[in-house]
Coordinates of C-alpha atoms in Angstrom, one line a residue:
X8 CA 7.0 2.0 32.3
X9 CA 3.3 0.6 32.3
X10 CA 1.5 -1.1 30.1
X11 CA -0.2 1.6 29.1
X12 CA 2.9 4.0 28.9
X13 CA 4.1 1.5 26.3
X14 CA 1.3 1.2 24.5
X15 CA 0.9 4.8 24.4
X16 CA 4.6 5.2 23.1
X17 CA 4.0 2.3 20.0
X18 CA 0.8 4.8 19.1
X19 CA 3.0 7.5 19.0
X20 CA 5.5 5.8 16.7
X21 CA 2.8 4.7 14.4
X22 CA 1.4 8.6 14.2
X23 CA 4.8 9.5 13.7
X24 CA 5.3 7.0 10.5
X25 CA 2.3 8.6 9.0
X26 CA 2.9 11.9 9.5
X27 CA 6.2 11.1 7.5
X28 CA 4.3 10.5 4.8
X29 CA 1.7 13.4 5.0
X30 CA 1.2 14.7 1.4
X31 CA 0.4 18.3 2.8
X32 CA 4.0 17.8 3.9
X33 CA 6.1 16.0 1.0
X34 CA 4.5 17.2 -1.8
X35 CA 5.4 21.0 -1.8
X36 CA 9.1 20.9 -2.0
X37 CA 8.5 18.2 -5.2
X38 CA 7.0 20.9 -7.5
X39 CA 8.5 21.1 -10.9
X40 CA 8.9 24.5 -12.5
X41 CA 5.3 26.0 -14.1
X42 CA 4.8 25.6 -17.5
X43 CA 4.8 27.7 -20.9
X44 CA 1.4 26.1 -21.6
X45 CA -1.2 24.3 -19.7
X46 CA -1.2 22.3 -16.3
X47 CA -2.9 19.3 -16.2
X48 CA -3.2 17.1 -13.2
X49 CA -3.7 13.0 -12.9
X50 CA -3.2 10.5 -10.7
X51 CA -4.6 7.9 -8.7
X52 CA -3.7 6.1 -5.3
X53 CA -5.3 6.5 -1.2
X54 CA -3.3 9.4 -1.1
X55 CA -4.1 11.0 -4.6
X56 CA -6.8 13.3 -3.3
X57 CA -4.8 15.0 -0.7
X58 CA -2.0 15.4 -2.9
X59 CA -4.2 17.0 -5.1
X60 CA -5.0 19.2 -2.7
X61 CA -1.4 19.8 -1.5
X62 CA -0.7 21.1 -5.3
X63 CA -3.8 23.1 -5.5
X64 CA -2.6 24.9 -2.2
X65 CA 0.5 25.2 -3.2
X66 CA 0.2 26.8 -7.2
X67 CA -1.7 29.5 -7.4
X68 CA -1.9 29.5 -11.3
X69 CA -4.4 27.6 -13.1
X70 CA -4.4 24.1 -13.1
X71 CA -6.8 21.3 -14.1
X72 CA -7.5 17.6 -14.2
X73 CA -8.4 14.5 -12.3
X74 CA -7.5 12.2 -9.6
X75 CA -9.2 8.9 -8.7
X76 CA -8.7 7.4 -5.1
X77 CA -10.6 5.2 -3.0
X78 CA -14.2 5.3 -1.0
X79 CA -13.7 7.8 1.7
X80 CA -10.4 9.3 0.9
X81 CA -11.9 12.1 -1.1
X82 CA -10.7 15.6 0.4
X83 CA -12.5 19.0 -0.8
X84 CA -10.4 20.7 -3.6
X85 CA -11.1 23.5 -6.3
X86 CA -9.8 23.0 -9.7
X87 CA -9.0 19.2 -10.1
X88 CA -11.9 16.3 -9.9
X89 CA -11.6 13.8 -7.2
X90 CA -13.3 10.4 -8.1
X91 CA -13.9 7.8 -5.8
X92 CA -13.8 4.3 -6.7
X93 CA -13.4 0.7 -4.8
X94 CA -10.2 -1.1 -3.8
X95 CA -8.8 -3.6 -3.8
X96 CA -11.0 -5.2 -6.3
X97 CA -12.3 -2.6 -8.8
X98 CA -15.9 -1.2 -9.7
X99 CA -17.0 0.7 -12.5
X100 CA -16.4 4.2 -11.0
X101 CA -12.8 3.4 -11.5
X102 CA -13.1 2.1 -14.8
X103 CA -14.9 5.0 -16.1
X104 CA -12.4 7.0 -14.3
X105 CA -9.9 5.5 -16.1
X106 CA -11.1 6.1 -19.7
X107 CA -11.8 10.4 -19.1
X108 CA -8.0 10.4 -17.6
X109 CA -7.0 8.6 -21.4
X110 CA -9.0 11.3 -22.6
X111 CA -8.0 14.3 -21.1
X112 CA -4.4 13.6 -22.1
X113 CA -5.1 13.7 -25.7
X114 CA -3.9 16.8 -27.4
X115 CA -1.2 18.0 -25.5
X116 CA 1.5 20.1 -26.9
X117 CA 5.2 20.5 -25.7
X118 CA 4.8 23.6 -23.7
X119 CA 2.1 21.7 -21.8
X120 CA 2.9 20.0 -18.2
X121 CA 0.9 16.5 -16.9
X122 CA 1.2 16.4 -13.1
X123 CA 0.4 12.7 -12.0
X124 CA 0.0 12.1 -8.2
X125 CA 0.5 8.2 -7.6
X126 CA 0.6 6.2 -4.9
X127 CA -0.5 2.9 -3.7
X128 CA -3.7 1.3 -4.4
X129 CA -3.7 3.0 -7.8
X130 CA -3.4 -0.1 -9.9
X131 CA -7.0 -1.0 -8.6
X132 CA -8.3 2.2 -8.8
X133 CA -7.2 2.5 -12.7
X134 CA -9.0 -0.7 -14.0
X135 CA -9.5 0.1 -17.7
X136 CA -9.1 -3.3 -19.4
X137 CA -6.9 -4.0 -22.5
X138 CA -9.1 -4.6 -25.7
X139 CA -11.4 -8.0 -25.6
X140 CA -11.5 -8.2 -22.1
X141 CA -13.9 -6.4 -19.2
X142 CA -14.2 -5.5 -16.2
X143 CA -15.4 -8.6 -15.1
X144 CA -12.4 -9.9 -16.0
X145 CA -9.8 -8.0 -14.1
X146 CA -12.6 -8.5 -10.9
X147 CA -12.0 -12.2 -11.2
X148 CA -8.2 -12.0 -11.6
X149 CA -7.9 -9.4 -8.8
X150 CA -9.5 -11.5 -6.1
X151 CA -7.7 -14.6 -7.1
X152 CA -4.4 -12.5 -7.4
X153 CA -5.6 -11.3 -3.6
X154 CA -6.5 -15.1 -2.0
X155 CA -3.3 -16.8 -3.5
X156 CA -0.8 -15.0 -1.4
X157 CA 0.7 -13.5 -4.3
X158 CA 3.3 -10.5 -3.5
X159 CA 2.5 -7.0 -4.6
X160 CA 5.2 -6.9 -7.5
X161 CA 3.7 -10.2 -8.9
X162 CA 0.2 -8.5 -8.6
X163 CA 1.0 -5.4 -10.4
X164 CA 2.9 -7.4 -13.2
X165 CA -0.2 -9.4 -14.1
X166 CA -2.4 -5.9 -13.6
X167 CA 0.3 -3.9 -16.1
X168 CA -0.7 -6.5 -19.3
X169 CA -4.2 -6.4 -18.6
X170 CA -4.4 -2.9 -18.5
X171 CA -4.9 -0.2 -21.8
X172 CA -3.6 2.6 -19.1
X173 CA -0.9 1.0 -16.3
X174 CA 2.5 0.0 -17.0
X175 CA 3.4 2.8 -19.2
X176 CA 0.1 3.3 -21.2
X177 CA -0.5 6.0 -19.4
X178 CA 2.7 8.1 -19.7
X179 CA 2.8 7.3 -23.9
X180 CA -0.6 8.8 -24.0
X181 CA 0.2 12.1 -22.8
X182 CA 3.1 12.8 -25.2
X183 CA 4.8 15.2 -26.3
X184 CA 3.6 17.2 -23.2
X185 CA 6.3 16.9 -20.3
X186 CA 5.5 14.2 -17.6
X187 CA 6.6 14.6 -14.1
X188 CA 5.1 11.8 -11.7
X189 CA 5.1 12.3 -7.8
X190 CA 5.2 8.6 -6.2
X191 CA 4.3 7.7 -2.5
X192 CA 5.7 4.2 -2.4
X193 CA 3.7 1.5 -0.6
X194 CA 6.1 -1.6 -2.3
X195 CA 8.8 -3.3 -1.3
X196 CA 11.5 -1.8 -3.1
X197 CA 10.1 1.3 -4.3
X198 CA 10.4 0.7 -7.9
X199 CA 8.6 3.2 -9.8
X200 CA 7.4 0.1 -12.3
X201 CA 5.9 -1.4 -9.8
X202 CA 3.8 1.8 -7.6
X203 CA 0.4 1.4 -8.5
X204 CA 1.2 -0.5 -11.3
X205 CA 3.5 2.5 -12.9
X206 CA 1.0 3.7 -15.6
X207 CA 3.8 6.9 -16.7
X208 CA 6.9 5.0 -16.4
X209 CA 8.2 1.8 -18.8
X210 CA 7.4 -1.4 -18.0
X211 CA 10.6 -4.0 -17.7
X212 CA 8.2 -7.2 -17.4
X213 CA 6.4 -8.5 -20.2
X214 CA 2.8 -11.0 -20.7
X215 CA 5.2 -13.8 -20.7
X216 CA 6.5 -13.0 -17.0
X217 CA 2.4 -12.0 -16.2
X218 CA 1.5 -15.8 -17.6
X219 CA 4.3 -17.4 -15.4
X220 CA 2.8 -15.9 -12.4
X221 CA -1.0 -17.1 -13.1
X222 CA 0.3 -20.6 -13.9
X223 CA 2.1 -19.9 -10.5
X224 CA -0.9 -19.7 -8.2
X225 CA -2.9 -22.1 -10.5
X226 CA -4.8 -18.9 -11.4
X227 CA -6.4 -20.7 -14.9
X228 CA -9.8 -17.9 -15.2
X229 CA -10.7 -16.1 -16.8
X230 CA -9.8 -18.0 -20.2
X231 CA -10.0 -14.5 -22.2
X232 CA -7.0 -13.2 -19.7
X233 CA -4.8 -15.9 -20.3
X234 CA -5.3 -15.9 -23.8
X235 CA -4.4 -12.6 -23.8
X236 CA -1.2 -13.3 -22.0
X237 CA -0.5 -15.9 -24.3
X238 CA -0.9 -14.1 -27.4
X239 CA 1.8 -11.2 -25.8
X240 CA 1.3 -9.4 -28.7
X241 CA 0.2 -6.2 -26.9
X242 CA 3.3 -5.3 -24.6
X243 CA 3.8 -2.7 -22.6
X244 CA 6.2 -0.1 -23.6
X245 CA 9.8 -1.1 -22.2
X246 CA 12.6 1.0 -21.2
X247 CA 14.5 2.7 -23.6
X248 CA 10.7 3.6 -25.0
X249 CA 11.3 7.1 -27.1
X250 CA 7.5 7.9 -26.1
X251 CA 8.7 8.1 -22.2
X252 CA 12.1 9.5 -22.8
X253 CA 10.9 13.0 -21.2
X254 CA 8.8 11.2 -18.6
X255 CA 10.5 12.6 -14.9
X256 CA 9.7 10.1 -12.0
X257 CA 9.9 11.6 -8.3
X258 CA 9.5 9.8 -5.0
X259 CA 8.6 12.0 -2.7
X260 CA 7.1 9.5 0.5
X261 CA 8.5 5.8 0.9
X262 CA 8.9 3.3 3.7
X263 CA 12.2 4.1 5.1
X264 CA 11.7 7.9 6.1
X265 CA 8.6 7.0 8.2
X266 CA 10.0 4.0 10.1
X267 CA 13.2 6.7 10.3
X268 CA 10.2 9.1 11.8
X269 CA 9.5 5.9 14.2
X270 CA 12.7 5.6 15.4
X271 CA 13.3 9.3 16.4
X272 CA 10.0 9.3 18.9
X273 CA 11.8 5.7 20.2
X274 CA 15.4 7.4 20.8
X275 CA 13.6 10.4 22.2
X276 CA 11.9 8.2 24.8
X277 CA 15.2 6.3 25.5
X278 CA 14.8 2.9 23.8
X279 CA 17.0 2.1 21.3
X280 CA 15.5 1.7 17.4
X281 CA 16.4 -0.8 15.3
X282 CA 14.9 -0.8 12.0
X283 CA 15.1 -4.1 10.7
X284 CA 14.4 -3.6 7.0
X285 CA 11.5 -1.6 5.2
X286 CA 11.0 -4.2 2.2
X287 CA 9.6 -7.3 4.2
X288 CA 7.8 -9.9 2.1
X289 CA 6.0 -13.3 3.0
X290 CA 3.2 -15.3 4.7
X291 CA 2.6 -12.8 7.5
X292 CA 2.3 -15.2 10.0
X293 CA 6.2 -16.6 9.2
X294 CA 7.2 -12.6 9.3
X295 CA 5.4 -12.7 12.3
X296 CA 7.5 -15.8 14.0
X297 CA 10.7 -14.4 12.8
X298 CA 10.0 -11.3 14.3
X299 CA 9.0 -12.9 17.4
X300 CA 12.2 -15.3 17.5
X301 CA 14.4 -11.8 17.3
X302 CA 12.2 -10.1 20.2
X303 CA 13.2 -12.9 22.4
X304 CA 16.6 -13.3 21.4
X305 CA 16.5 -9.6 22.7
X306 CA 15.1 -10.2 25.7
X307 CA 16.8 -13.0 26.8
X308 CA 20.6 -12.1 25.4
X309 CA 20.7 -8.4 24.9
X310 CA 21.3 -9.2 20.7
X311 CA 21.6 -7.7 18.5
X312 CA 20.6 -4.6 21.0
X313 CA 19.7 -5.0 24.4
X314 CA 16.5 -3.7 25.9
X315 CA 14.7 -1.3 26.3
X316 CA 14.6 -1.6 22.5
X317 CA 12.3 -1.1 19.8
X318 CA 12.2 -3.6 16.7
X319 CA 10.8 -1.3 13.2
X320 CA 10.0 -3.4 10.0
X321 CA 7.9 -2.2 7.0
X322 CA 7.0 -3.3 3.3
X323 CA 4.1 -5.6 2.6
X324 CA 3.1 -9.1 4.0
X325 CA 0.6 -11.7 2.1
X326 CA -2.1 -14.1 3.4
X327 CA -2.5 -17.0 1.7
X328 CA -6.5 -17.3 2.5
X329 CA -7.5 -20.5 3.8
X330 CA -10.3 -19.4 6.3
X331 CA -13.8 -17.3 6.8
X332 CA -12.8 -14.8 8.9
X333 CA -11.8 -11.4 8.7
X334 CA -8.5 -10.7 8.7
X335 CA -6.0 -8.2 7.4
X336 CA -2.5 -8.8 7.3
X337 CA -1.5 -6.7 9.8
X338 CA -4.3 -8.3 12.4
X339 CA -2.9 -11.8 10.9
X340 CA 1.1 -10.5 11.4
X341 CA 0.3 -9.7 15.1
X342 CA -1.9 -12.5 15.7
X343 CA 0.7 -15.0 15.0
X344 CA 3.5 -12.8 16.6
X345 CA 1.3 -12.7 19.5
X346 CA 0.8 -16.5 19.6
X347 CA 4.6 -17.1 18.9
X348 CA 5.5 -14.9 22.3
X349 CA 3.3 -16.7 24.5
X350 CA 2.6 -13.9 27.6
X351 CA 6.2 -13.0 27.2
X352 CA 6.0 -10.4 29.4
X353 CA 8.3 -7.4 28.3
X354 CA 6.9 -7.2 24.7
X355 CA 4.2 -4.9 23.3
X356 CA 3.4 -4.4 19.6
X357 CA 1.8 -2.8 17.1
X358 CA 0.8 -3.9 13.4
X359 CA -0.7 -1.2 11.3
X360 CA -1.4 -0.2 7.3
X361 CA -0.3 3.1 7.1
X362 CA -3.3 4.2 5.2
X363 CA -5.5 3.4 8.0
X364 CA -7.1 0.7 6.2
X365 CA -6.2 -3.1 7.1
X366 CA -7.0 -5.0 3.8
X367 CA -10.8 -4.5 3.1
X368 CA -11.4 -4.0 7.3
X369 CA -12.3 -0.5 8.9
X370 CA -9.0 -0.6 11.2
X371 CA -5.7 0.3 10.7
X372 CA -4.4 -3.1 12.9
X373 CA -4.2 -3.5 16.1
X374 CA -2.2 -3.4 19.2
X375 CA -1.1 -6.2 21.7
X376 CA 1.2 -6.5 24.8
X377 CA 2.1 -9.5 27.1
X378 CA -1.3 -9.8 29.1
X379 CA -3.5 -10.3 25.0
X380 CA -3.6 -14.1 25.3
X381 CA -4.9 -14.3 29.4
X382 CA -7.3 -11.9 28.6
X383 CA -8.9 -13.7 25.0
X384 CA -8.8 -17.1 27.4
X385 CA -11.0 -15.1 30.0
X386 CA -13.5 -14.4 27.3
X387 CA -13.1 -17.9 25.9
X388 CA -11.2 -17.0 22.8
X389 CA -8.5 -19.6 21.8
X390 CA -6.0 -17.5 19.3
X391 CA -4.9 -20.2 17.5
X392 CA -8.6 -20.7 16.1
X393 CA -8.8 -17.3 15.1
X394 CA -5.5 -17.5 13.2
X395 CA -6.3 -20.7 11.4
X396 CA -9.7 -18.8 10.3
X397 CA -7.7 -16.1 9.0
X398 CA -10.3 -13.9 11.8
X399 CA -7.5 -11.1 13.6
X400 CA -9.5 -8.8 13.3
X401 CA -12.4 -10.6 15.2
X402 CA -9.9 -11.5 17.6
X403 CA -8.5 -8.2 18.5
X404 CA -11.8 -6.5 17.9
X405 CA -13.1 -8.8 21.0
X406 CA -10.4 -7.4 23.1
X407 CA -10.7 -3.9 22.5
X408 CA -7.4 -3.8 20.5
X409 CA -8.0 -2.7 17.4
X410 CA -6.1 1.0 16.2
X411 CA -8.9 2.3 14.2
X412 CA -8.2 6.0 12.4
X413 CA -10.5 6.0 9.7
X414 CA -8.4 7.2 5.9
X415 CA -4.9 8.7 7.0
X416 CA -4.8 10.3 3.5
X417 CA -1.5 8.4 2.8
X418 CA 0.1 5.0 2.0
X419 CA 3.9 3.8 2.6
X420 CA 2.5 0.4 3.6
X421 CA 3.2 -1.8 6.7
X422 CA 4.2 -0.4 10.1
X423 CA 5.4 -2.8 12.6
X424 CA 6.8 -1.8 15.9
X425 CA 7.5 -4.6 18.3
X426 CA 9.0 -2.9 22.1
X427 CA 10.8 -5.0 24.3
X428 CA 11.5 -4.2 27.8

């Protein structure tokens, strides 16, 4: 095949991971039984709004509510609210948000049913701070949670004891209705505790574990959220938690079916898929050389498959910050990969966020394949500059690269496909 045949094909894995995870899809067959009393629907997450619609399509009966999600992932629906508010660091829509979803919960009987439609990026989305601390407060821990490299888990565990609503709050609020959460996973893992900060389901970590991860990262502002840490006198309800003992959890969308998704346009194209895990964690530029050190390995020994072969990884990489540029860990994962190949010249790859949405960027990630570095040299690009900046996305964005697809409507996180011919 051609250059463009290959690149062509990773595309089509990437579409294929997506549509995996395509709420109009997964949501349907998820649908608990209707109620004696009302219907209420919550939930936030980049996907929240289209599962909202999925549900609306789907139940004819009445049903009510709201759903926050994130600038530019609103989709048109009837009955339940869509709210848009920011991610990854959260605005005031969200908190507002927040505090009418508290409400509406109030005053529910046992007949009644609470529908809530989470998936990731719902932790920033649902930013309604524990008493004595604002909003200004969870901005300022957000975006130093987001330049110190922590991991998603470690993230969501400080978020949980900040939060009057995450990490259970949510879930004890609603009782003694009946709770039955839908969860798109976009962590490592797929921990219900952990999705979007799991506001319905009990909370296993407490403010002690929250502090440890702060002190950590040398995360020491703002003074009134460490305090609060300190004090742990305000925990999260823990499993076990009578309040929650109804609450139904179901995962509908993870990782592993749309790398699965991957493989099966791979095999059908005759190049064997291996899928090397769906839970990767790290600097995205060490993922990166690992990755790159296996590709080769391929290449040059046939192990632990021989080529044509197609290496599939998901979960969620971190970037320690250290430059100005713009970056994404995706554009940073194949950056470095890139880098770490040197013109090898059977690879082609693809890094992409699922959601379509590349950290704060307006790609998905990008695409590169043995001829990347020549070309950036032609233009006077040197790749290693752009990595140390933390500036992929410039860097592919200079070379035409970039997989831009606007919202997909979904989140399961990471895509990687690297092909080796």
């Amino acid at each position: 095949m051609n250059s463009h045949s290959d690149r062509q094909l990773l595309m089509s894995m990437f579409r294929a991971a997506v549509a995996a995870a395509d709420p109009m899809r997964i949501v349907p067959p998820h649908l608990p039984a209707r109620p004696r009393g009302r219907t209420l629907v919550i939930g936030a997450g980049k996907a929240s709004a289209q599962m909202a619609r999925a549900v609306e399509l789907s139940w004819k009966e009445p049903v009510e509510g709201l759903v926050v999600t994130r600038y530019g992932h609103k989709v048109p629906t009837d009955r339940v609210e869509i709210v848009e508010a920011a991610h990854p660091v959260p605005d005031q829509a969200g908190l507002d948000a927040a505090a009418r979803m508290l409400r509406l919960v109030q005053g529910l009987s046992p007949d009644d049913l609470v529908l809530c439609l989470i998936s990731g990026g719902g932790s920033s989305l649902l930013p309604l701070p524990v008493a004595g601390l604002t909003l200004s407060d969870k901005q300022q821990v957000n975006r130093a949670l987001l330049r110190s490299g922590a991991s998603i888990s470690e993230m969501n565990c400080v978020r949980k004891h900040l939060s009057a609503i995450k990490g259970g709050r949510l879930g004890v609020a609603c009782a003694p209705a009946r709770v039955v959460t839908l969860l798109i996973s976009d962590v490592p893992g797929d921990d219900p505790s952990v999705i979007a900060s799991g506001p319905t389901v009990p909370d296993p970590t407490t403010c002690a574990d929250a502090l440890a991860i702060l002190r950590k990262y040398s995360i020491a502002e703002p003074a009134a959220a460490l305090e609060h840490l300190r004090r742990g006198n305000d925990e999260t309800p823990k499993p076990g938690d009578p309040r929650l003992a109804g609450a139904e959890a179901i995962l509908i969308g993870a990782p592993q079916a749309s790398l699965e998704a991957a493989a099966t346009v791979a095999q059908a194209a005759g190049v064997t898929a291996l899928i090397l895990s769906d839970a990767i964690e790290g600097e995205a530029r060490d993922v990166a050389l690992v990755h790159a050190a296996i590709a080769r390995q391929i290449a040059s020994h046939g192990q632990p498959a021989r080529a044509p072969c197609v290496l599939l990884s998901g979960g969620e990489t971190t970037v320690t910050v250290r430059g100005k540029g713009r970056g994404g860990r995706n554009a940073e994962f194949l950056l470095a990969l890139t880098i770490a190949l040197d013109e090898h010249p059977r690879v082609h790859a693809i890094a992409c966020d699922t959601d379509g949405i590349d950290g704060t960027e307006d790609n998905a990630g990008a695409i590169a394949g043995p001829d990347s570095l020549a070309r950036a040299a032609a233009l006077g690009l040197r790749a290693k500059d752009f990595l140390a900046d933390n500036d992929g996305y410039t860097f592919f964005s200079r070379l035409g690269d970039l997989v831009v697809t606007g919202p997909t409507l979904t989140n399961v996180n990471d895509f990687r496909a690297i092909l080796i011919r």
